[in-house]
Coordinates of C-alpha atoms in Angstrom, one line a residue:
Chain A
M1 CA -40.4 -45.4 -5.6
I2 CA -37.0 -47.1 -5.3
E3 CA -36.3 -50.2 -7.2
V4 CA -33.0 -52.1 -6.7
K5 CA -32.4 -55.1 -8.9
N6 CA -29.6 -57.7 -8.7
L7 CA -27.1 -55.2 -7.3
V8 CA -23.5 -56.4 -7.2
K9 CA -20.5 -54.4 -6.0
R10 CA -17.1 -56.0 -6.3
Y11 CA -13.8 -54.6 -5.0
G12 CA -11.3 -56.9 -6.7
N13 CA -12.0 -60.3 -5.3
H14 CA -14.0 -59.0 -2.4
I15 CA -17.8 -58.9 -2.9
A16 CA -19.3 -56.1 -0.9
V17 CA -22.8 -56.4 -2.2
D18 CA -24.1 -59.6 -3.6
Q19 CA -27.2 -59.8 -5.8
L20 CA -29.3 -57.5 -3.7
S21 CA -32.8 -56.8 -4.8
F22 CA -35.6 -54.8 -3.1
T23 CA -38.2 -52.2 -3.6
V24 CA -39.3 -49.4 -1.3
D25 CA -42.8 -47.7 -1.8
K26 CA -43.5 -44.1 -1.3
G27 CA -43.9 -43.0 2.3
Q28 CA -42.3 -46.2 3.6
I29 CA -39.4 -46.4 6.0
L30 CA -37.0 -49.2 5.2
G31 CA -34.4 -50.2 7.6
F32 CA -31.1 -51.9 6.7
L33 CA -29.9 -54.0 9.5
G34 CA -26.6 -55.8 9.6
P35 CA -23.3 -56.0 11.4
N36 CA -20.4 -53.7 10.5
G37 CA -19.1 -54.3 7.0
A38 CA -22.3 -56.0 5.9
G39 CA -22.6 -53.8 2.8
K40 CA -25.2 -51.3 4.2
S41 CA -23.1 -48.2 3.4
T42 CA -22.0 -49.5 0.1
T43 CA -25.6 -50.1 -1.0
M44 CA -26.5 -46.6 0.1
N45 CA -23.6 -45.1 -1.7
I46 CA -24.7 -46.8 -4.8
I47 CA -28.3 -45.7 -4.6
T48 CA -27.2 -42.1 -4.1
G49 CA -24.8 -42.3 -7.1
Y50 CA -21.7 -41.7 -5.1
I51 CA -20.1 -45.0 -6.3
S52 CA -21.1 -47.2 -9.2
A53 CA -22.3 -50.7 -9.1
T54 CA -20.5 -53.6 -10.8
E55 CA -23.8 -55.1 -11.9
G56 CA -27.5 -54.4 -11.5
T57 CA -29.8 -51.4 -11.7
V58 CA -31.1 -48.9 -9.3
K59 CA -34.2 -46.8 -10.2
V60 CA -35.6 -43.9 -8.3
N61 CA -39.0 -42.8 -9.4
G62 CA -38.4 -44.8 -12.6
I63 CA -35.1 -43.0 -13.4
D64 CA -32.0 -45.0 -13.6
V65 CA -29.2 -43.8 -11.3
F66 CA -26.4 -44.8 -13.7
E67 CA -28.0 -43.3 -16.8
E68 CA -29.2 -40.0 -15.4
P69 CA -27.4 -39.4 -12.1
E70 CA -28.1 -35.7 -12.0
E71 CA -31.9 -36.2 -12.1
V72 CA -31.8 -38.8 -9.4
K73 CA -29.5 -36.7 -7.2
K74 CA -32.1 -34.0 -7.2
M75 CA -34.6 -36.4 -5.6
I76 CA -32.3 -37.7 -2.9
G77 CA -31.0 -36.3 0.4
Y78 CA -28.2 -38.3 1.9
L79 CA -26.6 -38.4 5.3
P80 CA -23.5 -40.6 4.9
E81 CA -21.7 -42.5 7.7
F82 CA -19.5 -39.5 8.4
P83 CA -21.6 -36.3 8.1
P84 CA -20.0 -34.3 5.3
L85 CA -19.4 -31.1 7.2
Y86 CA -16.9 -28.2 6.5
P87 CA -15.4 -27.5 9.9
E88 CA -14.4 -24.0 9.0
L89 CA -17.9 -22.8 8.3
T90 CA -20.6 -21.9 10.8
V91 CA -23.8 -24.0 10.9
L92 CA -25.7 -21.3 9.2
E93 CA -23.1 -20.7 6.5
Y94 CA -23.0 -24.4 5.9
L95 CA -26.7 -24.9 5.5
N96 CA -27.0 -21.9 3.2
F97 CA -24.3 -23.5 1.1
V98 CA -26.1 -26.8 1.0
A99 CA -29.4 -25.1 0.1
E100 CA -27.7 -23.4 -2.8
L101 CA -25.9 -26.5 -3.8
K102 CA -29.2 -28.4 -3.9
K103 CA -30.7 -25.7 -6.1
V104 CA -33.3 -24.4 -3.6
K105 CA -34.8 -21.3 -5.0
Q106 CA -33.3 -18.1 -3.5
S107 CA -36.7 -16.9 -2.4
E108 CA -37.4 -20.0 -0.4
R109 CA -33.8 -20.5 0.9
K110 CA -33.9 -18.4 4.0
K111 CA -37.2 -19.8 5.3
M112 CA -36.2 -23.4 4.5
V113 CA -32.9 -23.1 6.3
K114 CA -34.7 -21.6 9.3
D115 CA -37.4 -24.3 9.3
I116 CA -34.9 -27.1 9.0
M117 CA -32.8 -25.7 11.9
E118 CA -36.0 -25.7 14.0
I119 CA -36.9 -29.3 13.1
T120 CA -33.4 -30.6 13.8
K121 CA -33.1 -28.4 16.9
I122 CA -29.8 -26.7 16.0
T123 CA -31.1 -23.1 15.9
D124 CA -29.1 -22.3 19.0
M125 CA -25.9 -23.3 17.4
K126 CA -26.3 -21.5 14.1
E127 CA -23.5 -19.0 14.7
R128 CA -21.0 -21.7 15.9
L129 CA -18.2 -23.0 13.8
I130 CA -18.9 -26.6 12.9
K131 CA -15.5 -27.7 14.3
H132 CA -16.6 -26.6 17.7
L133 CA -19.8 -28.7 17.8
S134 CA -20.2 -31.9 19.7
K135 CA -20.6 -35.2 17.9
G136 CA -24.4 -35.2 18.5
Y137 CA -24.8 -31.7 17.1
K138 CA -22.6 -32.6 14.1
Q139 CA -24.9 -35.5 13.5
R140 CA -27.9 -33.2 13.6
V141 CA -26.3 -30.7 11.2
G142 CA -25.6 -33.7 8.9
L143 CA -29.3 -34.7 9.2
A144 CA -30.4 -31.1 8.4
Q145 CA -28.2 -31.2 5.3
A146 CA -29.9 -34.4 4.2
I147 CA -33.4 -32.9 4.6
M148 CA -32.5 -29.7 2.8
G149 CA -34.6 -29.1 -0.2
Y150 CA -37.2 -31.7 1.1
P151 CA -36.2 -34.4 -1.4
D152 CA -38.5 -37.3 -2.2
V153 CA -36.1 -39.8 -0.8
I154 CA -34.0 -39.4 2.3
I155 CA -31.2 -41.9 2.9
L156 CA -29.7 -42.0 6.4
D157 CA -26.7 -44.0 7.2
E158 CA -26.7 -44.7 11.0
P159 CA -28.5 -41.5 11.8
T160 CA -28.5 -41.9 15.6
V161 CA -24.8 -42.7 16.1
G162 CA -23.3 -40.5 18.8
L163 CA -26.6 -39.2 20.2
D164 CA -27.8 -39.4 23.7
P165 CA -31.0 -41.3 24.5
K166 CA -33.2 -38.2 24.5
Q167 CA -31.8 -37.1 21.2
I168 CA -32.3 -40.5 19.8
T169 CA -36.0 -40.4 20.6
Q170 CA -36.2 -37.0 19.0
I171 CA -34.5 -38.1 15.9
R172 CA -36.8 -41.1 15.6
D173 CA -39.8 -38.9 16.0
L174 CA -38.4 -36.7 13.3
I175 CA -37.8 -39.6 11.0
R176 CA -41.4 -40.8 11.5
E177 CA -42.6 -37.3 10.8
L178 CA -40.5 -37.1 7.6
S179 CA -41.9 -40.4 6.4
K180 CA -45.3 -38.8 6.0
N181 CA -44.1 -37.0 2.9
H182 CA -40.8 -38.7 2.1
T183 CA -39.5 -42.2 1.5
V184 CA -36.8 -43.0 4.0
I185 CA -34.1 -45.6 4.0
L186 CA -32.0 -45.8 7.1
S187 CA -29.4 -48.2 8.3
S188 CA -28.4 -49.3 11.7
H189 CA -26.7 -52.1 13.6
I190 CA -29.0 -51.6 16.5
M191 CA -32.1 -53.8 16.4
Q192 CA -34.5 -51.7 18.5
E193 CA -33.8 -48.7 16.5
V194 CA -34.9 -50.3 13.3
S195 CA -37.9 -52.0 14.9
A196 CA -39.0 -48.8 16.5
V197 CA -39.1 -46.7 13.4
C198 CA -39.3 -48.9 10.3
D199 CA -42.2 -50.3 8.3
S200 CA -40.0 -52.9 6.8
V201 CA -36.6 -54.4 7.9
M202 CA -34.0 -55.9 5.7
I203 CA -31.3 -57.9 7.4
I204 CA -28.1 -57.9 5.4
N205 CA -24.9 -59.9 6.0
K206 CA -21.9 -60.1 3.9
G207 CA -23.6 -58.2 1.1
K208 CA -26.5 -60.7 0.9
L209 CA -30.1 -60.1 1.8
I210 CA -31.0 -62.6 4.6
L211 CA -34.5 -61.6 5.5
Q212 CA -37.0 -58.9 4.7
D213 CA -40.2 -58.5 6.7
K214 CA -42.1 -56.2 9.0
P215 CA -40.4 -55.8 12.3
E216 CA -43.3 -57.4 14.2
N217 CA -43.2 -60.4 12.0
L218 CA -39.5 -61.0 12.3
S219 CA -39.7 -63.1 15.4
S220 CA -42.2 -65.4 13.8
H221 CA -39.5 -66.7 11.6
F222 CA -37.7 -68.2 14.5
N223 CA -40.3 -69.2 17.0
K224 CA -40.3 -72.8 16.0
S225 CA -37.5 -73.9 18.4
G226 CA -40.1 -74.9 21.1
S227 CA -38.0 -74.4 24.1
L228 CA -39.5 -73.8 27.5
K229 CA -38.4 -72.3 30.7
L230 CA -39.7 -74.1 33.7
V231 CA -39.6 -73.4 37.4
V232 CA -41.1 -75.8 39.9
R233 CA -41.0 -76.3 43.7
G234 CA -40.4 -79.8 44.7
D235 CA -38.1 -82.8 45.1
R236 CA -35.4 -82.7 42.5
K237 CA -35.2 -86.5 41.9
A238 CA -38.9 -86.9 41.5
V239 CA -39.2 -84.0 39.2
L240 CA -36.3 -85.2 37.0
K241 CA -37.8 -88.7 36.8
A242 CA -41.3 -87.4 35.9
L243 CA -39.9 -85.1 33.2
N244 CA -37.7 -87.8 31.7
D245 CA -40.8 -89.9 31.3
I246 CA -42.3 -87.4 28.9
E247 CA -41.5 -88.5 25.4
K248 CA -41.9 -85.1 23.8
I249 CA -39.0 -83.7 25.7
K250 CA -35.8 -84.0 23.7
K251 CA -33.3 -82.4 26.0
L252 CA -33.3 -81.2 29.6
E253 CA -31.0 -78.6 31.0
E254 CA -31.0 -77.7 34.7
T255 CA -30.4 -74.0 35.2
E256 CA -29.5 -72.1 38.3
S257 CA -32.4 -71.3 40.5
L258 CA -33.0 -67.8 41.9
E259 CA -35.4 -68.7 44.6
Q260 CA -34.6 -71.2 47.4
G261 CA -36.3 -74.6 47.2
T262 CA -37.1 -74.3 43.5
I263 CA -35.6 -76.1 40.6
S264 CA -35.3 -74.5 37.1
F265 CA -35.0 -76.2 33.8
T266 CA -34.7 -75.3 30.2
I267 CA -36.6 -77.8 28.2
Y268 CA -36.2 -78.5 24.5
S269 CA -38.6 -80.3 22.3
N270 CA -39.3 -80.8 18.7
E271 CA -40.8 -77.8 16.8
S272 CA -44.1 -79.5 16.2
D273 CA -44.5 -80.9 19.7
D274 CA -46.0 -78.9 22.4
A275 CA -44.9 -80.4 25.7
R276 CA -46.6 -77.9 28.0
E277 CA -49.7 -79.9 28.8
D278 CA -47.7 -83.1 29.4
I279 CA -45.5 -81.3 31.8
F280 CA -48.5 -79.9 33.6
Y281 CA -50.1 -83.3 34.1
A282 CA -46.8 -84.9 35.0
M283 CA -46.1 -82.3 37.7
S284 CA -49.6 -82.5 39.1
R285 CA -49.3 -86.3 39.4
I286 CA -46.3 -85.9 41.7
N287 CA -47.9 -82.9 43.5
T288 CA -45.3 -80.5 42.4
P289 CA -46.5 -76.9 41.8
I290 CA -45.4 -75.2 38.7
L291 CA -44.3 -71.7 39.5
E292 CA -43.3 -70.6 36.1
M293 CA -43.6 -72.0 32.6
Q294 CA -42.8 -69.9 29.7
S295 CA -42.0 -70.6 26.1
I296 CA -38.8 -68.9 25.1
R297 CA -39.3 -66.5 22.2
M298 CA -36.3 -65.3 20.4
S299 CA -35.8 -61.6 21.0
L300 CA -34.9 -59.4 18.1
E301 CA -31.3 -59.4 19.2
D302 CA -31.2 -63.2 19.2
I303 CA -32.7 -63.2 15.7
F304 CA -30.1 -60.8 14.5
L305 CA -27.2 -62.7 16.0
K306 CA -28.5 -66.0 14.8
V307 CA -29.1 -64.7 11.3
T308 CA -25.9 -63.0 10.9
Q309 CA -23.8 -65.8 12.4
D310 CA -25.4 -68.5 10.2
G311 CA -25.1 -66.3 7.2
T312 CA -27.7 -68.4 5.3
S313 CA -30.4 -66.7 3.4
L314 CA -33.7 -67.5 5.0
M315 CA -35.6 -66.0 2.2
D316 CA -34.3 -68.7 -0.2
E317 CA -35.1 -71.5 2.2
E318 CA -38.7 -70.4 2.5
E319 CA -39.1 -70.1 -1.2
G320 CA -37.7 -73.6 -1.5
I321 CA -40.3 -75.0 0.8
Chain B
M1 CA -21.2 -24.0 -9.4
L2 CA -21.8 -20.6 -7.9
A3 CA -22.4 -22.2 -4.5
I4 CA -19.1 -23.9 -4.6
F5 CA -17.3 -20.8 -5.8
K6 CA -18.8 -18.7 -2.9
K7 CA -18.1 -21.4 -0.3
E8 CA -14.5 -21.8 -1.4
L9 CA -13.9 -18.0 -1.3
R10 CA -15.4 -17.8 2.1
S11 CA -13.3 -20.7 3.4
Y12 CA -10.1 -18.9 2.2
F13 CA -11.0 -15.8 4.2
T14 CA -12.4 -17.5 7.3
S15 CA -9.1 -19.3 7.6
M16 CA -5.8 -17.4 7.4
I17 CA -4.8 -18.8 4.0
G18 CA -6.4 -16.1 1.9
Y19 CA -4.9 -13.3 3.9
V20 CA -1.5 -15.0 4.0
F21 CA -1.5 -15.5 0.2
I22 CA -2.5 -12.0 -0.6
S23 CA 0.0 -10.4 1.8
L24 CA 2.9 -12.6 0.8
F25 CA 2.1 -12.0 -2.9
L26 CA 2.0 -8.2 -2.4
A27 CA 5.1 -8.2 -0.2
I28 CA 7.2 -10.2 -2.7
I29 CA 6.0 -8.1 -5.6
G30 CA 6.5 -5.0 -3.6
I31 CA 10.1 -5.8 -2.8
F32 CA 10.9 -6.4 -6.5
F33 CA 9.0 -3.3 -7.5
I34 CA 11.0 -1.2 -5.1
F35 CA 14.4 -2.6 -6.4
N36 CA 13.5 -2.8 -10.1
N37 CA 11.4 0.2 -10.6
L38 CA 11.6 2.7 -7.7
L39 CA 15.2 2.5 -6.7
S40 CA 16.5 2.0 -10.2
R41 CA 14.2 4.7 -11.6
Q42 CA 12.8 2.5 -14.4
G43 CA 9.3 2.7 -15.7
N44 CA 9.3 -0.9 -17.0
F45 CA 6.9 -2.8 -14.8
E46 CA 7.5 -5.9 -16.9
Y47 CA 11.0 -6.3 -15.3
T48 CA 9.3 -6.7 -11.9
I49 CA 6.7 -9.1 -13.3
T50 CA 9.3 -11.3 -15.0
N51 CA 11.5 -11.4 -11.9
V52 CA 8.6 -12.6 -9.7
S53 CA 7.2 -15.2 -12.1
F54 CA 8.6 -17.8 -9.7
I55 CA 6.1 -16.5 -7.1
F56 CA 3.4 -19.0 -8.2
V57 CA 5.7 -21.9 -7.5
L58 CA 5.9 -20.7 -3.9
L59 CA 2.4 -19.4 -3.3
V60 CA -0.1 -21.3 -5.5
P61 CA 0.4 -24.6 -3.5
L62 CA -0.7 -22.6 -0.5
L63 CA -4.1 -22.1 -2.1
T64 CA -4.5 -25.3 -4.0
M65 CA -3.1 -27.9 -1.6
R66 CA -6.3 -28.3 0.4
I67 CA -8.8 -27.6 -2.4
M68 CA -9.5 -31.2 -3.3
A69 CA -7.4 -33.1 -0.8
E70 CA -9.4 -31.8 2.1
E71 CA -12.7 -32.7 0.5
N72 CA -11.4 -36.3 0.2
K73 CA -10.2 -36.4 3.7
Q74 CA -13.3 -34.8 5.4
K75 CA -15.5 -37.0 3.2
T76 CA -17.3 -33.8 2.1
D77 CA -16.9 -35.0 -1.5
Q78 CA -19.8 -37.3 -0.6
L79 CA -22.0 -34.2 -0.2
L80 CA -20.8 -32.7 -3.5
L81 CA -21.1 -35.8 -5.5
T82 CA -24.5 -36.7 -4.3
S83 CA -25.8 -33.2 -4.9
P84 CA -27.2 -32.2 -8.3
V85 CA -24.0 -30.7 -9.6
T86 CA -21.6 -32.2 -12.2
A87 CA -17.9 -32.9 -11.6
G88 CA -17.1 -30.2 -14.1
E89 CA -19.1 -27.7 -12.1
I90 CA -17.3 -28.7 -8.9
V91 CA -13.9 -28.2 -10.5
M92 CA -14.8 -25.0 -12.3
G93 CA -16.3 -23.5 -9.1
K94 CA -13.1 -24.3 -7.2
F95 CA -10.8 -23.0 -10.0
L96 CA -12.7 -19.8 -10.3
S97 CA -12.5 -19.2 -6.5
V98 CA -8.7 -19.5 -6.5
F99 CA -8.5 -17.5 -9.7
A100 CA -10.6 -14.8 -8.2
I101 CA -8.1 -14.4 -5.4
L102 CA -5.3 -14.1 -7.9
L103 CA -7.3 -11.5 -9.9
T104 CA -7.8 -9.5 -6.7
V105 CA -4.1 -9.3 -6.1
I106 CA -3.4 -8.6 -9.8
A107 CA -6.0 -5.8 -9.8
L108 CA -4.0 -4.2 -7.0
I109 CA -0.7 -4.5 -8.7
S110 CA -2.2 -3.2 -12.0
T111 CA -2.3 0.2 -10.4
Y112 CA 1.5 0.3 -10.0
P113 CA 2.2 1.3 -13.6
L114 CA -0.5 4.0 -13.3
I115 CA 1.1 5.3 -10.2
M116 CA 4.5 5.4 -11.9
N117 CA 3.0 7.2 -14.8
L118 CA 2.4 10.2 -12.5
Y119 CA 6.2 10.6 -12.3
G120 CA 7.4 9.7 -15.7
E121 CA 7.2 7.6 -18.8
V122 CA 5.8 4.1 -18.5
P123 CA 5.7 1.6 -21.5
F124 CA 2.1 0.6 -20.9
A125 CA 1.9 -2.0 -23.7
S126 CA 4.7 -4.2 -22.3
S127 CA 3.7 -3.5 -18.7
Y128 CA 0.1 -4.7 -19.2
G129 CA 1.1 -7.3 -21.7
S130 CA 3.3 -8.9 -19.1
I131 CA 0.5 -8.6 -16.5
I132 CA -1.9 -10.5 -18.9
G133 CA 0.8 -13.1 -19.4
F134 CA 1.2 -13.2 -15.6
I135 CA -2.5 -13.9 -15.1
L136 CA -2.4 -16.7 -17.7
L137 CA 0.7 -18.2 -16.1
G138 CA -1.0 -18.1 -12.7
G139 CA -4.1 -19.7 -14.1
S140 CA -2.1 -22.6 -15.5
Y141 CA -0.3 -23.1 -12.2
I142 CA -3.7 -23.0 -10.4
A143 CA -5.2 -25.6 -12.7
L144 CA -2.1 -27.9 -12.3
G145 CA -2.3 -27.4 -8.5
I146 CA -6.0 -28.3 -8.4
F147 CA -5.3 -31.4 -10.4
L148 CA -2.4 -32.5 -8.2
S149 CA -4.6 -31.9 -5.1
S150 CA -7.3 -34.1 -6.4
L151 CA -4.9 -37.0 -6.6
T152 CA -4.5 -37.4 -2.8
D153 CA -6.5 -37.0 0.4
S154 CA -3.7 -35.3 2.4
Q155 CA -3.0 -31.6 2.3
V156 CA 0.6 -32.1 3.1
V157 CA 1.2 -34.7 0.4
A158 CA -0.6 -32.5 -2.0
A159 CA 1.5 -29.5 -1.0
I160 CA 4.8 -31.4 -1.4
I161 CA 3.9 -32.9 -4.8
T162 CA 2.6 -29.6 -6.1
F163 CA 5.8 -27.9 -4.9
I164 CA 8.0 -30.5 -6.6
V165 CA 6.1 -30.4 -9.9
F166 CA 6.0 -26.6 -10.0
F167 CA 9.7 -26.6 -9.3
I168 CA 10.4 -28.9 -12.2
T169 CA 8.3 -26.7 -14.5
L170 CA 10.5 -23.7 -13.5
F171 CA 13.7 -25.5 -14.5
M172 CA 12.2 -27.5 -17.4
E173 CA 14.4 -25.8 -20.0
N174 CA 17.6 -26.1 -18.0
I175 CA 16.9 -29.8 -17.4
A176 CA 16.2 -30.3 -21.1
G177 CA 19.4 -28.5 -22.0
S178 CA 21.5 -30.9 -20.1
I179 CA 20.0 -34.0 -21.9
S180 CA 21.9 -35.3 -24.9
T181 CA 20.6 -34.0 -28.2
N182 CA 21.4 -36.9 -30.4
H183 CA 18.6 -38.7 -32.1
S184 CA 18.9 -42.2 -30.4
T185 CA 18.5 -40.6 -26.9
A186 CA 15.5 -38.7 -28.1
F187 CA 14.0 -41.9 -29.6
V188 CA 14.4 -43.8 -26.3
F189 CA 13.0 -40.8 -24.4
F190 CA 9.8 -40.6 -26.5
S191 CA 9.3 -44.3 -26.3
V192 CA 9.5 -44.1 -22.5
I193 CA 7.1 -41.2 -22.5
V194 CA 4.6 -43.2 -24.5
V195 CA 4.8 -46.1 -22.1
I196 CA 4.3 -43.7 -19.1
L197 CA 1.3 -42.1 -20.8
C198 CA -0.2 -45.6 -21.5
L199 CA 0.2 -46.5 -17.9
I200 CA -1.6 -43.4 -16.9
L201 CA -4.3 -44.1 -19.4
W202 CA -4.7 -47.7 -18.2
N203 CA -5.0 -46.4 -14.7
M204 CA -7.8 -44.2 -15.7
V205 CA -9.9 -46.3 -18.0
R206 CA -8.8 -49.8 -16.9
N207 CA -9.2 -51.1 -20.4
L208 CA -6.3 -53.3 -21.4
M209 CA -7.1 -53.7 -25.1
L210 CA -7.5 -50.0 -25.7
T211 CA -4.3 -49.1 -23.8
I212 CA -2.2 -51.7 -25.5
G213 CA -3.7 -50.7 -28.9
I214 CA -2.9 -47.0 -28.4
G215 CA 0.5 -47.8 -27.0
I216 CA 1.4 -50.0 -30.0
I217 CA 0.2 -47.4 -32.5
A218 CA 2.1 -44.6 -30.8
E219 CA 5.3 -46.6 -30.5
G220 CA 4.9 -47.6 -34.2
I221 CA 4.7 -44.0 -35.3
I222 CA 7.7 -43.1 -33.3
T223 CA 9.7 -46.0 -34.7
A224 CA 8.6 -45.3 -38.2
I225 CA 9.7 -41.7 -38.0
Y226 CA 13.0 -42.8 -36.5
L227 CA 13.6 -45.3 -39.3
Y228 CA 12.5 -43.0 -42.0
N229 CA 14.3 -39.8 -40.9
P230 CA 16.3 -40.1 -37.7
T231 CA 17.6 -36.5 -38.0
L232 CA 14.1 -35.3 -37.1
Y233 CA 14.9 -36.3 -33.5
D234 CA 18.0 -34.2 -33.2
G235 CA 17.5 -31.8 -30.3
A236 CA 13.8 -32.8 -30.2
I237 CA 13.8 -33.2 -26.4
V238 CA 14.9 -29.6 -25.9
K239 CA 12.3 -28.4 -28.4
V240 CA 9.5 -30.3 -26.7
F241 CA 10.5 -29.1 -23.2
S242 CA 10.8 -25.5 -24.2
W243 CA 7.5 -25.8 -26.1
L244 CA 5.9 -27.2 -23.0
S245 CA 7.7 -24.8 -20.6
A246 CA 5.1 -22.4 -19.3
T247 CA 7.8 -20.0 -18.2
S248 CA 9.5 -19.6 -21.5
R249 CA 6.2 -18.8 -23.2
F250 CA 5.9 -16.1 -20.6
D251 CA 9.0 -14.3 -21.9
N252 CA 7.1 -13.4 -25.1
F253 CA 4.6 -11.4 -23.1
Y254 CA 7.4 -9.8 -21.2
M255 CA 8.9 -8.6 -24.5
G256 CA 5.6 -7.1 -25.4
I257 CA 4.9 -9.8 -28.0
F258 CA 1.2 -10.7 -27.9
D259 CA 1.1 -14.0 -29.7
L260 CA -2.3 -15.8 -30.1
A261 CA -0.4 -19.1 -29.9
D262 CA 0.9 -18.3 -26.5
I263 CA -2.6 -17.4 -25.2
I264 CA -4.1 -20.5 -26.6
F265 CA -1.2 -22.5 -25.1
Y266 CA -2.0 -21.3 -21.6
L267 CA -5.7 -21.7 -22.0
S268 CA -5.2 -25.2 -23.2
I269 CA -3.0 -26.0 -20.2
I270 CA -5.7 -24.7 -17.9
F271 CA -8.3 -26.7 -19.8
V272 CA -6.3 -29.9 -19.8
F273 CA -5.7 -29.9 -16.1
L274 CA -9.2 -28.9 -15.2
F275 CA -10.4 -31.7 -17.4
L276 CA -8.1 -34.2 -15.8
S277 CA -9.3 -33.1 -12.4
T278 CA -12.9 -33.8 -13.4
Q279 CA -11.8 -37.2 -14.7
V280 CA -10.2 -38.0 -11.3
I281 CA -13.4 -37.1 -9.5
K282 CA -15.5 -39.2 -11.9
K283 CA -13.1 -42.1 -11.7
K284 CA -13.8 -42.3 -8.0
R285 CA -17.2 -43.6 -8.8
W286 CA -15.8 -46.5 -10.7
S287 CA -13.0 -47.6 -8.4

């Protein structure tokens, strides 16, 4: 459906997008995830034909964006970072204008505008001037604009910014609904959002693709650290001695205990070594009950932070191995 | 294109600008009409039209200042440029919407000679000739205004630049008259013009070889002519300015001369600036 190959965008010496390649299949929801300035919006602007690429190709349904922009633009609905609204028009006037601009047939126009206002829940506001709308409503009008004409591909740049939690859930449901008939690309810097909605997640930093996978698989890339959280009740000295005797434990950190009479540790071991059984036997030998033992999995946030801070491409590393 | 045309027209009349433009236009023309025709008992409507040809300098920036600049600022150009319309259609839709407002006003003032005709002799040929010239002059200013507005993303800056440029066009001939007419000044003048044009060209295409090539060829031609026959440059600046001056062309219409060359001149001015506006829009993709 969408094929992006070796996309590069340079602004002078600054590289905004660096050798980005990916494909999106029909009916998929792809999420771009990355910190601010990672190149998400730039990539979207290139796919929609708003700006050109320095190098690389983008094909939508097999048609090249740079060769036949008009054809591609017919197939794409785009909600940019700032919803492109005319403050002096009413919601209804604006959507009628967009429908006409996107070459929706006159006979279907009225119904489509009405339906889309229902879907995005802005029917109550249709007579209001856009400049009088709140941020959340503006965002929804922007979304309505992107859906207008029911294009094959819908590209949403941070669609839930400025919405309250209830609206966010509604918009997510809407996006899921849309993906039944459309291909959706959305961007976000919020991890949960992407993992809640998307079939596939791309983490981008400094214009480079760092990782692409299904949201549920993301954490598996990072679960090799082998750290454990341990809470025991017992004598501090004895426990420390017993733990220090276990060879598999590389590093021991005492953390603050929440319950009285307990001692908490964070235990680090090698990725390949599982120290849990050794700890169990060691503790049982000194008659110290283990209250909690838990391997620490990286949350999606941790992954995101780790990935974007390191700035290294994990995809390459894996291919190398 | 029709969508943009309708939307622009609607915007003019949901805000005050459309009404302000029409009422100021009619008020100014009305004042001159009263003094030139009614009070002085003259049927020559062309007197009024010539006297108010400065009106575009004052009022066209009002209509054109926001037309592109506001799209750039509100980022609504993103909607237009990612919709299945071409840059040409965008510019054309916008031009036609402003032009339609101008035509509305002119349709109203076209009835003045008819009204005067009820009470005496009116030279229709020169009256309506001057009105046609007036329309073309207005169209040229609108095209120029749209182009200047597309260069910036601030209405205020657009308004100021447009006003200054329009003002210069008004006094183009006078300015030219004050420049020395000897051939060496003209030679320097044209050389500088070529350099400026090359800089603009380079800014648009970003192709150094092409720009330098065209620059060298143009400068070469200018130098060759200068070496071959320097007298050709005598008074050339004035000629060029008055040839370019939109207002001096307008005088022909006023005198009832309906010259095809003048009509083509105005149409090409309109075409050139609308074309340049589409280039500015397209260029944004490549920046």
